[in-house]
CSV table of C-alpha atoms and ligand atoms in Angstrom, one decimal:
chain,number,residue,atom,x,y,z
R,733,UNK,CA,73.6,4.3,-11.8
R,734,UNK,CA,72.9,1.6,-9.1
R,735,UNK,CA,76.4,0.1,-8.7
R,736,UNK,CA,76.7,0.9,-5.1
R,737,UNK,CA,73.7,-0.7,-4.6
R,738,UNK,CA,73.9,-3.6,-6.0
R,739,UNK,CA,75.4,-6.8,-4.3
R,740,UNK,CA,78.7,-8.0,-5.2
R,741,UNK,CA,77.9,-10.5,-8.3
R,742,UNK,CA,80.5,-13.1,-9.1
R,743,UNK,CA,80.1,-13.3,-12.9
R,744,UNK,CA,81.1,-15.8,-15.6
R,745,UNK,CA,80.9,-15.6,-19.1
R,746,UNK,CA,81.1,-17.8,-21.8
R,747,UNK,CA,82.6,-17.5,-24.8
R,748,UNK,CA,85.4,-15.2,-25.3
R,749,UNK,CA,84.8,-13.5,-28.2
R,750,UNK,CA,83.9,-9.4,-28.6
R,751,UNK,CA,80.6,-9.2,-26.9
R,752,UNK,CA,82.0,-11.3,-24.0
R,753,UNK,CA,85.1,-9.0,-23.9
R,754,UNK,CA,83.2,-5.5,-24.2
R,755,UNK,CA,81.1,-6.7,-21.0
R,756,UNK,CA,83.9,-7.3,-18.8
R,757,UNK,CA,85.5,-4.2,-20.0
R,758,UNK,CA,82.7,-2.4,-19.0
R,759,UNK,CA,81.5,-3.9,-15.6
R,760,UNK,CA,85.8,-3.2,-14.4
R,761,UNK,CA,85.2,0.0,-16.2
R,762,UNK,CA,82.1,0.9,-14.0
R,763,UNK,CA,83.1,-0.6,-10.8
R,764,UNK,CA,81.9,-3.7,-10.6
R,765,UNK,CA,84.4,-5.7,-8.3
R,766,UNK,CA,82.6,-9.3,-8.4
R,767,UNK,CA,84.7,-12.5,-9.4
R,768,UNK,CA,84.5,-12.4,-13.4
R,769,UNK,CA,85.8,-15.1,-15.6
R,770,UNK,CA,85.9,-15.4,-19.1
R,771,UNK,CA,86.1,-19.3,-20.8
R,772,UNK,CA,86.9,-19.0,-24.3
R,773,UNK,CA,87.4,-22.7,-26.5
R,774,UNK,CA,89.7,-20.6,-28.9
R,775,UNK,CA,93.5,-20.1,-27.7
R,776,UNK,CA,93.6,-16.5,-28.0
R,777,UNK,CA,92.1,-13.3,-25.9
R,778,UNK,CA,89.0,-12.3,-27.7
R,779,UNK,CA,89.9,-10.3,-30.9
R,780,UNK,CA,87.5,-8.5,-33.4
R,781,UNK,CA,86.7,-10.5,-36.9
R,782,UNK,CA,86.1,-7.8,-39.5
R,783,UNK,CA,89.7,-8.0,-40.4
R,784,UNK,CA,89.6,-11.5,-41.1
R,785,UNK,CA,87.9,-11.1,-44.4
R,786,UNK,CA,89.4,-7.7,-45.1
R,787,UNK,CA,92.9,-6.1,-44.3
R,788,UNK,CA,94.3,-9.2,-42.0
R,789,UNK,CA,93.1,-11.4,-45.1
R,790,UNK,CA,95.3,-9.3,-47.4
R,791,UNK,CA,98.3,-9.6,-45.0
R,792,UNK,CA,98.0,-5.7,-44.5
R,793,UNK,CA,97.4,-5.9,-40.7
R,794,UNK,CA,98.8,-8.0,-37.8
R,795,UNK,CA,96.9,-10.5,-35.6
R,796,UNK,CA,98.0,-8.1,-32.1
R,797,UNK,CA,95.8,-5.2,-34.1
R,798,UNK,CA,92.5,-7.5,-34.0
R,799,UNK,CA,92.9,-7.8,-29.9
R,800,UNK,CA,90.2,-6.4,-28.5
R,801,UNK,CA,92.8,-5.4,-25.3
R,802,UNK,CA,96.4,-6.5,-25.3
R,803,UNK,CA,96.7,-10.1,-23.4
R,804,UNK,CA,97.6,-8.6,-20.2
R,805,UNK,CA,94.8,-6.6,-19.7
R,806,UNK,CA,92.6,-9.2,-18.0
R,807,UNK,CA,95.4,-9.8,-15.4
R,808,UNK,CA,95.5,-6.3,-14.4
R,809,UNK,CA,91.8,-6.0,-14.2
R,810,UNK,CA,91.4,-8.8,-12.2
R,811,UNK,CA,89.7,-10.9,-14.5
R,812,UNK,CA,90.1,-14.6,-14.9
R,813,UNK,CA,90.6,-15.1,-18.8
R,814,UNK,CA,90.4,-19.1,-19.2
R,815,UNK,CA,91.7,-19.9,-23.3
R,816,UNK,CA,91.5,-23.1,-24.9
R,817,UNK,CA,88.7,-24.2,-22.8
R,818,UNK,CA,85.1,-25.1,-23.7
R,819,UNK,CA,82.1,-24.7,-21.0
R,820,UNK,CA,80.3,-28.1,-21.4
R,821,UNK,CA,77.5,-28.1,-18.6
R,822,UNK,CA,75.2,-25.2,-17.7
R,823,UNK,CA,73.7,-26.2,-14.8
R,824,UNK,CA,71.0,-23.2,-14.1
R,825,UNK,CA,69.6,-25.2,-10.4
R,826,UNK,CA,73.7,-25.3,-9.1
R,827,UNK,CA,74.3,-21.5,-10.7
R,828,UNK,CA,77.6,-23.2,-12.0
R,829,UNK,CA,79.4,-24.3,-15.1
R,830,UNK,CA,81.4,-27.5,-15.6
R,831,UNK,CA,84.6,-26.9,-18.3
R,832,UNK,CA,86.3,-29.3,-20.7
R,833,UNK,CA,89.0,-30.0,-18.4
R,834,UNK,CA,86.4,-30.4,-15.5
R,835,UNK,CA,86.5,-27.3,-13.2
R,836,UNK,CA,83.5,-26.3,-12.3
R,837,UNK,CA,82.8,-22.1,-11.6
R,838,UNK,CA,79.8,-21.0,-9.6
R,839,UNK,CA,78.5,-18.0,-10.7
R,840,UNK,CA,75.9,-15.4,-9.4
R,841,UNK,CA,75.3,-14.2,-12.9
R,842,UNK,CA,76.1,-16.0,-16.1
R,843,UNK,CA,76.5,-13.9,-19.2
R,844,UNK,CA,76.2,-16.4,-23.0
R,845,UNK,CA,78.8,-15.2,-25.5
R,846,UNK,CA,79.3,-18.1,-27.5
R,847,UNK,CA,78.5,-16.5,-30.7
R,848,UNK,CA,77.8,-18.6,-34.0
R,849,UNK,CA,79.6,-20.6,-36.4
R,850,UNK,CA,79.6,-21.0,-40.0
R,851,UNK,CA,77.0,-22.8,-41.7
R,852,UNK,CA,77.8,-25.9,-43.9
R,853,UNK,CA,75.5,-26.6,-47.2
R,854,UNK,CA,74.3,-30.7,-46.9
R,855,UNK,CA,75.9,-31.6,-49.9
R,856,UNK,CA,78.6,-34.3,-50.8
R,857,UNK,CA,82.1,-33.2,-50.3
R,858,UNK,CA,80.7,-30.0,-48.1
R,859,UNK,CA,83.7,-30.9,-45.8
R,860,UNK,CA,86.4,-29.7,-48.7
R,861,UNK,CA,85.2,-26.5,-48.2
R,862,UNK,CA,87.0,-24.1,-46.0
R,863,UNK,CA,84.7,-21.7,-44.0
R,864,UNK,CA,86.1,-18.3,-42.3
R,865,UNK,CA,85.4,-17.6,-38.9
R,866,UNK,CA,88.5,-17.8,-36.7
R,867,UNK,CA,92.2,-15.9,-37.1
R,868,UNK,CA,93.3,-19.8,-38.3
R,869,UNK,CA,91.0,-20.2,-40.9
R,870,UNK,CA,92.0,-16.5,-42.1
R,871,UNK,CA,95.7,-17.3,-42.1
R,872,UNK,CA,95.2,-20.6,-44.3
R,873,UNK,CA,93.1,-18.7,-46.6
R,874,UNK,CA,95.5,-15.9,-47.3
R,875,UNK,CA,98.3,-18.7,-47.5
R,876,UNK,CA,96.4,-20.4,-50.2
R,877,UNK,CA,95.3,-17.2,-51.9
R,878,UNK,CA,99.2,-16.7,-52.6
R,879,UNK,CA,99.7,-20.4,-53.8
R,880,UNK,CA,96.7,-20.6,-55.7
R,881,UNK,CA,95.3,-19.5,-59.2
R,882,UNK,CA,91.4,-19.9,-58.8
R,883,UNK,CA,88.6,-19.7,-56.0
R,884,UNK,CA,85.1,-21.1,-56.1
R,885,UNK,CA,83.4,-18.9,-53.3
R,886,UNK,CA,80.0,-20.4,-52.1
R,887,UNK,CA,77.5,-17.9,-51.3
R,888,UNK,CA,77.4,-13.9,-52.1
R,889,UNK,CA,76.8,-13.0,-48.2
R,890,UNK,CA,79.1,-10.3,-46.6
R,891,UNK,CA,81.8,-12.8,-45.8
R,892,UNK,CA,81.9,-14.4,-49.2
R,893,UNK,CA,82.4,-11.1,-50.9
R,894,UNK,CA,84.9,-9.6,-48.7
R,895,UNK,CA,86.7,-12.6,-49.4
R,896,UNK,CA,86.2,-12.3,-53.0
R,897,UNK,CA,87.7,-8.8,-53.1
R,898,UNK,CA,90.5,-10.1,-50.9
R,899,UNK,CA,91.7,-12.7,-53.2
R,900,UNK,CA,91.2,-10.6,-56.4
R,901,UNK,CA,93.6,-8.3,-54.9
R,902,UNK,CA,96.0,-11.7,-54.6
R,903,UNK,CA,95.4,-12.1,-57.9
R,904,UNK,CA,93.0,-14.9,-57.8
R,905,UNK,CA,90.3,-15.9,-60.5
R,906,UNK,CA,87.4,-15.7,-58.5
R,907,UNK,CA,84.2,-17.2,-59.3
R,908,UNK,CA,81.0,-16.8,-56.9
R,909,UNK,CA,77.9,-19.1,-56.7
R,910,UNK,CA,74.2,-17.4,-54.9
R,911,UNK,CA,71.7,-19.5,-55.0
R,912,UNK,CA,69.5,-16.3,-54.6
R,913,UNK,CA,68.7,-13.8,-57.9
R,914,UNK,CA,71.5,-11.3,-56.7
R,915,UNK,CA,73.8,-11.2,-54.1
R,916,UNK,CA,73.3,-9.6,-50.4
R,917,UNK,CA,69.6,-9.6,-51.7
R,918,UNK,CA,68.0,-9.8,-48.2
R,919,UNK,CA,70.2,-7.4,-46.7
R,920,UNK,CA,70.0,-4.9,-49.0
R,921,UNK,CA,67.0,-5.2,-51.5
R,922,UNK,CA,67.3,-5.8,-55.4
R,923,UNK,CA,68.7,-1.9,-55.8
R,924,UNK,CA,71.5,-2.0,-54.1
R,925,UNK,CA,72.0,-5.7,-54.0
R,926,UNK,CA,72.5,-5.1,-57.7
R,927,UNK,CA,75.1,-2.0,-57.2
R,928,UNK,CA,77.5,-4.7,-55.2
R,929,UNK,CA,77.1,-7.3,-57.9
R,930,UNK,CA,78.5,-4.5,-60.9
R,931,UNK,CA,81.2,-3.9,-58.3
R,932,UNK,CA,82.6,-7.4,-58.5
R,933,UNK,CA,81.8,-7.8,-62.0
R,934,UNK,CA,83.9,-4.8,-62.5
R,935,UNK,CA,86.9,-6.5,-60.5
R,936,UNK,CA,86.8,-9.4,-62.4
R,937,UNK,CA,84.5,-11.5,-60.3
R,938,UNK,CA,82.9,-14.2,-62.6
R,939,UNK,CA,79.6,-13.8,-60.4
R,940,UNK,CA,76.8,-16.5,-60.9
R,941,UNK,CA,73.5,-15.8,-59.7
R,942,UNK,CA,70.6,-18.4,-59.4
R,943,UNK,CA,72.9,-21.0,-59.5
R,944,UNK,CA,72.7,-23.6,-56.3
R,945,UNK,CA,75.7,-25.7,-55.6
R,946,UNK,CA,75.3,-29.5,-55.9
R,947,UNK,CA,78.7,-31.1,-55.0
R,948,UNK,CA,82.7,-30.6,-54.5
R,949,UNK,CA,85.0,-33.3,-54.9
R,950,UNK,CA,88.8,-33.7,-54.7
R,951,UNK,CA,89.7,-34.5,-58.2
R,952,UNK,CA,92.9,-36.0,-56.9
R,953,UNK,CA,91.9,-37.0,-53.4
R,954,UNK,CA,94.3,-36.6,-50.9
R,955,UNK,CA,95.8,-33.9,-52.2
R,956,UNK,CA,94.6,-31.3,-51.3
R,957,UNK,CA,92.7,-29.7,-54.7
R,958,UNK,CA,92.2,-28.8,-57.6
R,959,UNK,CA,88.3,-29.5,-56.7
R,960,UNK,CA,85.4,-30.0,-58.6
R,961,UNK,CA,82.3,-28.0,-58.3
R,962,UNK,CA,79.2,-28.7,-59.5
R,963,UNK,CA,76.9,-26.2,-59.5
R,964,UNK,CA,73.8,-25.0,-61.8
R,965,UNK,CA,74.5,-28.0,-64.2
R,966,UNK,CA,78.0,-27.0,-65.0
R,967,UNK,CA,81.4,-28.1,-63.7
R,968,UNK,CA,84.1,-26.0,-62.4
R,969,UNK,CA,87.8,-26.5,-61.2
R,970,UNK,CA,89.2,-24.4,-58.5
R,971,UNK,CA,92.5,-24.6,-56.6
R,972,UNK,CA,90.7,-23.9,-53.4
R,973,UNK,CA,86.7,-23.8,-52.6
R,974,UNK,CA,85.5,-21.2,-50.1
R,975,UNK,CA,81.8,-21.5,-47.9
R,976,UNK,CA,80.2,-18.5,-46.9
R,977,UNK,CA,76.4,-19.3,-46.5
R,978,UNK,CA,75.7,-17.7,-43.2
R,979,UNK,CA,76.1,-18.3,-39.6
R,980,UNK,CA,74.5,-20.7,-37.2
R,981,UNK,CA,74.3,-19.4,-33.8
R,982,UNK,CA,75.7,-21.5,-31.0
R,983,UNK,CA,73.1,-21.9,-28.9
R,984,UNK,CA,74.1,-26.1,-28.1
R,985,UNK,CA,75.0,-25.5,-24.4
R,986,UNK,CA,71.6,-23.4,-24.0
R,987,UNK,CA,69.5,-25.8,-25.0
R,988,UNK,CA,70.8,-28.3,-23.0
R,989,UNK,CA,70.5,-26.4,-20.0
R,990,UNK,CA,67.1,-25.8,-20.8
R,991,UNK,CA,66.8,-21.9,-21.8
R,992,UNK,CA,64.1,-20.9,-24.6
R,993,UNK,CA,66.0,-21.2,-28.0
R,994,UNK,CA,64.3,-20.3,-31.1
R,995,UNK,CA,66.9,-19.1,-34.1
R,996,UNK,CA,69.5,-17.6,-31.4
R,997,UNK,CA,68.9,-17.9,-27.2
R,998,UNK,CA,65.3,-15.9,-26.8
R,999,UNK,CA,66.3,-12.3,-24.6
R,1000,UNK,CA,64.0,-9.8,-23.2
R,1001,UNK,CA,65.3,-6.0,-23.5
R,1002,UNK,CA,67.7,-5.9,-20.7
R,1003,UNK,CA,69.4,-9.3,-22.1
R,1004,UNK,CA,67.7,-12.0,-19.6
R,1005,UNK,CA,67.1,-15.4,-21.0
R,1006,UNK,CA,64.1,-17.5,-19.5
R,1007,UNK,CA,66.2,-18.3,-16.5
R,1008,UNK,CA,67.0,-14.5,-15.2
R,1009,UNK,CA,70.6,-15.2,-13.8
R,1010,UNK,CA,72.0,-16.3,-17.2
R,1011,UNK,CA,71.6,-13.1,-19.3
R,1012,UNK,CA,72.7,-13.9,-23.5
R,1013,UNK,CA,74.5,-11.2,-26.0
R,1014,UNK,CA,75.9,-11.1,-29.6
R,1015,UNK,CA,75.7,-13.2,-31.9
R,1016,UNK,CA,73.9,-15.9,-30.4
R,1017,UNK,CA,71.2,-14.0,-28.5
R,1018,UNK,CA,67.5,-13.4,-30.4
R,1019,UNK,CA,66.7,-10.0,-28.5
R,1020,UNK,CA,63.9,-7.8,-27.9
R,1021,UNK,CA,64.7,-4.7,-29.4
R,1022,UNK,CA,62.1,-1.6,-28.2
R,1023,UNK,CA,63.4,0.8,-31.2
R,1024,UNK,CA,62.3,-1.8,-33.9
R,1025,UNK,CA,59.4,-3.6,-31.8
R,1026,UNK,CA,60.8,-6.5,-32.6
R,1027,UNK,CA,63.0,-9.7,-31.2
R,1028,UNK,CA,66.0,-9.9,-34.0
R,1029,UNK,CA,69.5,-11.7,-33.7
R,1030,UNK,CA,71.9,-9.4,-35.1
R,1031,UNK,CA,75.3,-11.0,-36.4
R,1032,UNK,CA,77.4,-8.0,-36.2
R,1033,UNK,CA,80.5,-6.2,-34.6
R,1034,UNK,CA,78.6,-3.1,-33.9
R,1035,UNK,CA,76.0,-5.4,-32.3
R,1036,UNK,CA,78.1,-7.2,-30.0
R,1037,UNK,CA,80.0,-3.9,-28.9
R,1038,UNK,CA,77.0,-2.3,-27.9
R,1039,UNK,CA,75.0,-5.1,-26.2
R,1040,UNK,CA,78.4,-6.0,-24.2
R,1041,UNK,CA,78.1,-2.6,-22.9
R,1042,UNK,CA,74.6,-3.0,-22.1
R,1043,UNK,CA,74.7,-6.4,-20.1
R,1044,UNK,CA,77.5,-4.8,-18.2
R,1045,UNK,CA,75.0,-1.7,-17.2
R,1046,UNK,CA,71.7,-4.1,-16.5
R,1047,UNK,CA,74.1,-6.3,-13.9
R,1048,UNK,CA,75.3,-3.0,-12.4
R,1049,UNK,CA,71.6,-2.0,-11.9
R,1050,UNK,CA,71.3,0.6,-14.8
R,1051,UNK,CA,68.0,1.7,-16.2
R,1052,UNK,CA,69.3,0.0,-19.7
R,1053,UNK,CA,67.3,-1.7,-22.5
R,1054,UNK,CA,68.0,-3.1,-26.3
R,1055,UNK,CA,66.7,0.3,-28.1
R,1056,UNK,CA,69.3,0.9,-30.8
R,1057,UNK,CA,69.2,0.5,-34.7
R,1058,UNK,CA,71.5,-1.8,-35.9
R,1059,UNK,CA,74.4,-0.7,-37.5
R,1060,UNK,CA,77.0,-2.9,-39.8
R,1061,UNK,CA,79.7,-2.2,-42.2
R,1062,UNK,CA,82.0,-3.8,-44.8
R,1063,UNK,CA,84.9,-2.6,-46.9
R,1064,UNK,CA,85.7,-4.4,-50.7
R,1065,UNK,CA,87.8,-3.0,-52.5
R,1066,UNK,CA,87.7,0.9,-52.7
R,1067,UNK,CA,84.6,0.8,-51.3
R,1068,UNK,CA,84.2,1.3,-47.7
R,1069,UNK,CA,80.3,1.6,-46.4
R,1070,UNK,CA,78.2,1.9,-43.1
R,1071,UNK,CA,74.6,0.8,-42.9
R,1072,UNK,CA,71.9,2.0,-40.2
R,1073,UNK,CA,68.5,1.0,-39.6
R,1074,UNK,CA,66.6,-1.8,-40.2
R,1075,UNK,CA,64.8,-2.2,-43.5
R,1076,UNK,CA,62.0,-4.6,-44.8
R,1077,UNK,CA,61.8,-6.6,-48.5
R,1078,UNK,CA,59.2,-4.4,-49.2
R,1079,UNK,CA,60.6,-1.1,-48.8
R,1080,UNK,CA,61.7,1.1,-51.5
R,1081,UNK,CA,65.2,3.0,-52.1
R,1082,UNK,CA,65.9,6.7,-52.5
R,1083,UNK,CA,69.4,7.7,-53.6
R,1084,UNK,CA,71.4,11.0,-52.5
R,1085,UNK,CA,73.9,11.5,-54.6
R,1086,UNK,CA,75.5,10.1,-58.1
R,1087,UNK,CA,75.6,6.5,-57.5
R,1088,UNK,CA,78.0,5.9,-60.9
R,1089,UNK,CA,80.3,8.8,-58.6
R,1090,UNK,CA,80.9,5.6,-56.2
R,1091,UNK,CA,79.9,8.0,-53.5
R,1092,UNK,CA,76.6,8.2,-52.4
R,1093,UNK,CA,74.0,7.6,-49.8
R,1094,UNK,CA,71.1,5.0,-50.2
R,1095,UNK,CA,67.9,5.3,-47.9
R,1096,UNK,CA,64.9,2.9,-47.6
R,1097,UNK,CA,61.9,4.0,-47.2
R,1098,UNK,CA,58.6,1.8,-46.1
R,1099,UNK,CA,56.0,4.8,-47.2
R,1100,UNK,CA,57.2,8.0,-46.2
R,1101,UNK,CA,59.3,6.6,-42.8
R,1102,UNK,CA,62.6,6.5,-43.4
R,1103,UNK,CA,63.7,2.6,-42.0
R,1104,UNK,CA,68.0,2.8,-42.7
R,1105,UNK,CA,70.3,3.9,-44.8
R,1106,UNK,CA,73.6,3.4,-46.1
R,1107,UNK,CA,76.8,5.7,-46.6
R,1108,UNK,CA,79.1,4.9,-49.5
R,1109,UNK,CA,82.6,6.3,-49.3
R,1110,UNK,CA,80.6,9.3,-47.6
R,1111,UNK,CA,81.7,9.6,-44.1
R,1112,UNK,CA,80.8,11.3,-40.7
R,1113,UNK,CA,77.3,11.2,-41.5
R,1114,UNK,CA,75.9,7.9,-40.2
R,1115,UNK,CA,74.8,9.7,-36.8
R,1116,UNK,CA,72.3,11.9,-38.9
R,1117,UNK,CA,71.1,8.7,-40.7
R,1118,UNK,CA,70.7,6.9,-37.3
R,1119,UNK,CA,69.0,10.3,-36.3
R,1120,UNK,CA,66.5,10.4,-39.6
R,1121,UNK,CA,65.7,6.5,-38.8
R,1122,UNK,CA,62.3,6.2,-38.0
R,1123,UNK,CA,61.0,9.3,-39.1
R,1124,UNK,CA,58.7,10.7,-41.8
R,1125,UNK,CA,60.6,12.2,-44.3
R,1126,UNK,CA,60.5,14.4,-47.5
R,1127,UNK,CA,61.6,12.1,-50.3
R,1128,UNK,CA,62.4,15.4,-52.9
R,1129,UNK,CA,64.3,16.8,-49.9
R,1130,UNK,CA,66.3,13.4,-49.1
R,1131,UNK,CA,67.5,12.7,-52.2
R,1132,UNK,CA,68.5,16.5,-52.7
R,1133,UNK,CA,72.4,16.8,-51.8
R,1134,UNK,CA,72.1,20.2,-50.9
R,1135,UNK,CA,69.6,19.8,-48.3
R,1136,UNK,CA,71.7,18.9,-45.1
R,1137,UNK,CA,70.7,15.6,-43.3
R,1138,UNK,CA,70.6,18.0,-40.0
R,1139,UNK,CA,68.2,20.1,-41.7
R,1140,UNK,CA,66.0,17.1,-42.0
R,1141,UNK,CA,66.3,16.1,-38.3
R,1142,UNK,CA,65.8,19.5,-37.4
R,1143,UNK,CA,62.8,19.7,-39.9
R,1144,UNK,CA,61.1,17.1,-38.8
R,1145,UNK,CA,61.7,17.8,-34.8
R,1146,UNK,CA,60.2,21.2,-35.5
R,1147,UNK,CA,57.5,20.1,-37.7
R,1148,UNK,CA,56.9,16.9,-35.2
U,1742,LIG,C1,85.1,-13.4,-41.1
U,1742,LIG,C2,84.1,-12.0,-40.3
U,1742,LIG,C3,84.0,-10.9,-40.9
U,1742,LIG,C4,83.5,-10.3,-40.4
U,1742,LIG,N1,82.9,-8.7,-40.7
U,1742,LIG,C5,82.0,-7.9,-39.8
U,1742,LIG,C6,81.6,-6.5,-40.8
U,1742,LIG,O1,82.6,-6.5,-41.7
U,1742,LIG,N2,81.1,-5.9,-39.9
U,1742,LIG,C7,80.3,-6.2,-39.4
U,1742,LIG,O2,79.4,-5.5,-38.4
U,1742,LIG,N3,80.5,-7.4,-38.6
U,1742,LIG,C8,81.2,-8.6,-39.1
U,1742,LIG,N4,81.4,-9.6,-38.5
U,1742,LIG,C9,80.6,-10.1,-38.0
U,1742,LIG,C10,81.1,-9.9,-36.4
U,1742,LIG,O3,82.6,-10.2,-36.5
U,1742,LIG,C11,80.3,-10.7,-35.2
U,1742,LIG,O4,79.3,-10.4,-34.9
U,1742,LIG,C12,80.8,-10.6,-33.9
U,1742,LIG,O5,82.3,-11.4,-33.9
U,1742,LIG,C13,80.2,-11.3,-32.9
U,1742,LIG,O6,81.0,-11.4,-31.6
U,1742,LIG,P1,80.1,-12.4,-30.5
U,1742,LIG,O7,81.2,-12.5,-29.3
U,1742,LIG,O8,79.3,-12.7,-30.3
U,1742,LIG,O9,80.6,-13.9,-30.9
U,1742,LIG,P2,81.9,-14.4,-31.5
U,1742,LIG,O10,82.9,-13.5,-31.9
U,1742,LIG,O11,81.6,-15.4,-32.2
U,1742,LIG,O12,82.6,-15.0,-30.0
U,1742,LIG,C14,82.1,-16.2,-29.8
U,1742,LIG,C15,83.2,-17.1,-28.9
U,1742,LIG,O13,82.8,-17.9,-28.1
U,1742,LIG,C16,83.7,-19.3,-28.1
U,1742,LIG,N5,82.5,-20.2,-27.7
U,1742,LIG,C17,81.7,-21.0,-28.0
U,1742,LIG,N6,80.9,-21.5,-27.1
U,1742,LIG,C18,81.8,-22.0,-26.3
U,1742,LIG,C19,81.8,-23.0,-25.5
U,1742,LIG,N7,80.8,-23.7,-24.7
U,1742,LIG,N8,82.6,-22.5,-24.5
U,1742,LIG,C20,83.7,-21.7,-24.7
U,1742,LIG,N9,83.8,-20.6,-25.5
U,1742,LIG,C21,82.8,-20.5,-26.6
U,1742,LIG,C22,83.4,-19.4,-30.0
U,1742,LIG,O14,84.6,-20.1,-29.7
U,1742,LIG,C23,84.3,-17.6,-29.8
U,1742,LIG,O15,85.1,-17.8,-29.9
U,1742,LIG,C24,82.5,-10.6,-39.3
U,1742,LIG,C25,82.3,-12.0,-38.9
U,1742,LIG,C26,83.4,-12.7,-39.5
U,1742,LIG,C27,83.5,-14.3,-38.8
């Protein structure tokens, strides 16, 4: 640990989301004594977004529960938190940032943690659809669920499906339109994507796959709906339209500064951009992952946390690299799951347990090599699955619930 040998650095963090907060918390916890400023364009202290499509959307949790730290934490730890302000210029030569209110702040090291924003389809009437990224979006959606009887969700990705589950819970009729043959197909492959499709249909969702959307229109313009969605030759009417078709990294600032950008701000395994004094983490960063031996941009909660903590250690001179398997989770209806690893599209699936019971583990394999695993309504096993990622495994033993996962790990270690 090199904090004593590292010069006092003034750090500016651009963006005040989860990755940013975790970075500054880890800096202070590990003894960083330089100035720290975080600048965020939202009006709130950093908060976690997963509840926005789950408990918070369903009215089961409060916004304060989503704060990474209470608002007072930042002052107490001598962190200057500037909310409601945008960083408009990143000047690499001057080592400074300029904010929307004209203030200029100089830095020794800057961390780009600008996250991502909802992707919007280029179709007529796209502006009539809601998106879900910020707390205000979730609040407005929750209120609309209470006064609506129908919603069309465009996109069967994680956020679309979680919002569909919340809408069903609120008693709203839901149509989900997915352009691909199955929802979540790219993330999970056919077999497990089919499991999620069945789950939603069982809960009364009208899930239409292979269905691209052509247009959205307001039946009574100016009255806020009902809306007509034209898709797959059909016209659907709904009180509300939600678009959940993925996210786009917020790279504009990095691009204007002249940093290398290619599906995210390109960084090495220690989060350095093409300028060594600017680092990037979280949803905006496409980082070299040494465990996967590829550059990946991961839009998940755990990635923001781990990269935030790791970048702090990099700045403190520690020997840390981005070397962990990606992880994410979801909650939909009574299904809770965690996924760890990085399966390829040609990987096949081995299931341990009975999927019809709703409690099982799915593993993805590339030949005999385990690439990822997903525990569904089974807990405290994700670390074991993580330990199995990248290993050669015996498929029969993997599928057998009587063989403990720890035995498989140990067996593999012993057996080389
Ligand atoms: C509704 C929802 C549900 C989710 N659920 C899950 C889940 O169940 N599981 C999971 O693993 N992941 C989930 N995620 C993903 C997870 O929330 C993100 O991966 C995480 O928020 C990324 O953190 P970040 O700090 O990189 O970016 P963000 O959280 O996007 O924060 C970036 C911040 O920077 C601000 N900003 C951008 N540009 C500027 C600028 N120039 N100046 C100042 N501020 C700027 C942005 O407005 C934003 O406030 C969910 C995301 C959403 C939206």
